[in-house]
GROMACS .gro file of C-alpha atoms in nm:
model
  105
    1UNK     CA    1  -0.885  -0.099  -6.390
    2UNK     CA    2  -0.751   0.146  -6.133
    3UNK     CA    3  -0.529   0.437  -6.206
    4UNK     CA    4  -0.189   0.476  -6.045
    5UNK     CA    5  -0.326   0.760  -5.832
    6UNK     CA    6  -0.608   0.538  -5.702
    7UNK     CA    7  -0.366   0.256  -5.623
    8UNK     CA    8  -0.141   0.491  -5.428
    9UNK     CA    9  -0.444   0.630  -5.243
   10UNK     CA   10  -0.550   0.272  -5.158
   11UNK     CA   11  -0.199   0.186  -5.039
   12UNK     CA   12  -0.190   0.499  -4.824
   13UNK     CA   13  -0.530   0.415  -4.674
   14UNK     CA   14  -0.417   0.057  -4.604
   15UNK     CA   15  -0.091   0.179  -4.447
   16UNK     CA   16  -0.279   0.433  -4.232
   17UNK     CA   17  -0.521   0.164  -4.113
   18UNK     CA   18  -0.231  -0.068  -4.036
   19UNK     CA   19  -0.063   0.211  -3.835
   20UNK     CA   20  -0.387   0.273  -3.640
   21UNK     CA   21  -0.420  -0.099  -3.566
   22UNK     CA   22  -0.056  -0.113  -3.458
   23UNK     CA   23  -0.095   0.191  -3.228
   24UNK     CA   24  -0.404   0.033  -3.071
   25UNK     CA   25  -0.214  -0.292  -3.011
   26UNK     CA   26   0.075  -0.098  -2.853
   27UNK     CA   27  -0.168   0.082  -2.618
   28UNK     CA   28  -0.325  -0.251  -2.520
   29UNK     CA   29   0.014  -0.409  -2.450
   30UNK     CA   30   0.124  -0.108  -2.244
   31UNK     CA   31  -0.196  -0.128  -2.040
   32UNK     CA   32  -0.134  -0.499  -1.976
   33UNK     CA   33   0.222  -0.423  -1.870
   34UNK     CA   34   0.107  -0.151  -1.628
   35UNK     CA   35  -0.155  -0.384  -1.481
   36UNK     CA   36   0.106  -0.654  -1.424
   37UNK     CA   37   0.342  -0.406  -1.257
   38UNK     CA   38   0.059  -0.280  -1.035
   39UNK     CA   39  -0.029  -0.635  -0.928
   40UNK     CA   40   0.334  -0.709  -0.855
   41UNK     CA   41   0.372  -0.391  -0.646
   42UNK     CA   42   0.047  -0.461  -0.464
   43UNK     CA   43   0.169  -0.809  -0.375
   44UNK     CA   44   0.497  -0.670  -0.240
   45UNK     CA   45   0.317  -0.408  -0.032
   46UNK     CA   46   0.074  -0.667   0.101
   47UNK     CA   47   0.364  -0.886   0.208
   48UNK     CA   48   0.533  -0.591   0.378
   49UNK     CA   49   0.212  -0.502   0.563
   50UNK     CA   50   0.170  -0.862   0.673
   51UNK     CA   51   0.528  -0.869   0.802
   52UNK     CA   52   0.475  -0.540   0.986
   53UNK     CA   53   0.158  -0.671   1.148
   54UNK     CA   54   0.334  -0.991   1.251
   55UNK     CA   55   0.619  -0.791   1.409
   56UNK     CA   56   0.370  -0.581   1.607
   57UNK     CA   57   0.189  -0.890   1.733
   58UNK     CA   58   0.515  -1.051   1.845
   59UNK     CA   59   0.635  -0.731   2.014
   60UNK     CA   60   0.302  -0.701   2.191
   61UNK     CA   61   0.318  -1.060   2.312
   62UNK     CA   62   0.671  -1.007   2.440
   63UNK     CA   63   0.571  -0.684   2.615
   64UNK     CA   64   0.277  -0.854   2.784
   65UNK     CA   65   0.507  -1.127   2.905
   66UNK     CA   66   0.750  -0.868   3.038
   67UNK     CA   67   0.465  -0.696   3.226
   68UNK     CA   68   0.391  -1.027   3.402
   69UNK     CA   69   0.751  -1.050   3.531
   70UNK     CA   70   0.678  -0.814   3.816
   71UNK     CA   71   0.530  -0.481   3.923
   72UNK     CA   72   0.846  -0.282   3.841
   73UNK     CA   73   0.854  -0.401   3.479
   74UNK     CA   74   0.482  -0.336   3.444
   75UNK     CA   75   0.523   0.013   3.591
   76UNK     CA   76   0.805   0.097   3.346
   77UNK     CA   77   0.604  -0.022   3.047
   78UNK     CA   78   0.289   0.161   3.161
   79UNK     CA   79   0.491   0.482   3.207
   80UNK     CA   80   0.619   0.448   2.849
   81UNK     CA   81   0.267   0.381   2.723
   82UNK     CA   82   0.139   0.684   2.912
   83UNK     CA   83   0.388   0.903   2.720
   84UNK     CA   84   0.340   0.726   2.386
   85UNK     CA   85  -0.039   0.690   2.359
   86UNK     CA   86  -0.233   1.004   2.275
   87UNK     CA   87  -0.567   0.888   2.134
   88UNK     CA   88  -0.837   0.846   2.399
   89UNK     CA   89  -0.951   0.507   2.268
   90UNK     CA   90  -0.592   0.375   2.271
   91UNK     CA   91  -0.537   0.503   2.626
   92UNK     CA   92  -0.863   0.342   2.738
   93UNK     CA   93  -0.736  -0.001   2.626
   94UNK     CA   94  -0.470   0.023   2.896
   95UNK     CA   95  -0.691   0.194   3.156
   96UNK     CA   96  -0.487   0.512   3.129
   97UNK     CA   97  -0.654   0.841   3.215
   98UNK     CA   98  -0.733   1.086   2.936
   99UNK     CA   99  -0.424   1.278   2.829
  100UNK     CA  100  -0.381   1.638   2.933
  101UNK     CA  101  -0.422   1.740   2.569
  102UNK     CA  102  -0.772   1.592   2.561
  103UNK     CA  103  -0.882   1.751   2.889
  104UNK     CA  104  -1.120   2.045   2.850
  105UNK     CA  105  -1.000   2.378   3.003
   0.00000   0.00000   0.00000
């Protein structure tokens, strides 16, 4: 037979264990919730990147078509590209000379 003190000690131990188990379950559920939110955000960002890429492709196709309309249109677009593009590899794609920034003194 157990004494009242032992029973209370057992009840306290059981309650403490239950609280630990509950805290662990809460941490697991919070981790699952964060993972779901991260997947959802990742999916949204991926969709936005895909839309951005699609817009760039369509703008590029339209610009190429405009360049084929005549030498004046091509000259205007090339002048804009000359001002806009700064990286040597980007400039090379359009047969533009190296920018003045990249030239060695």
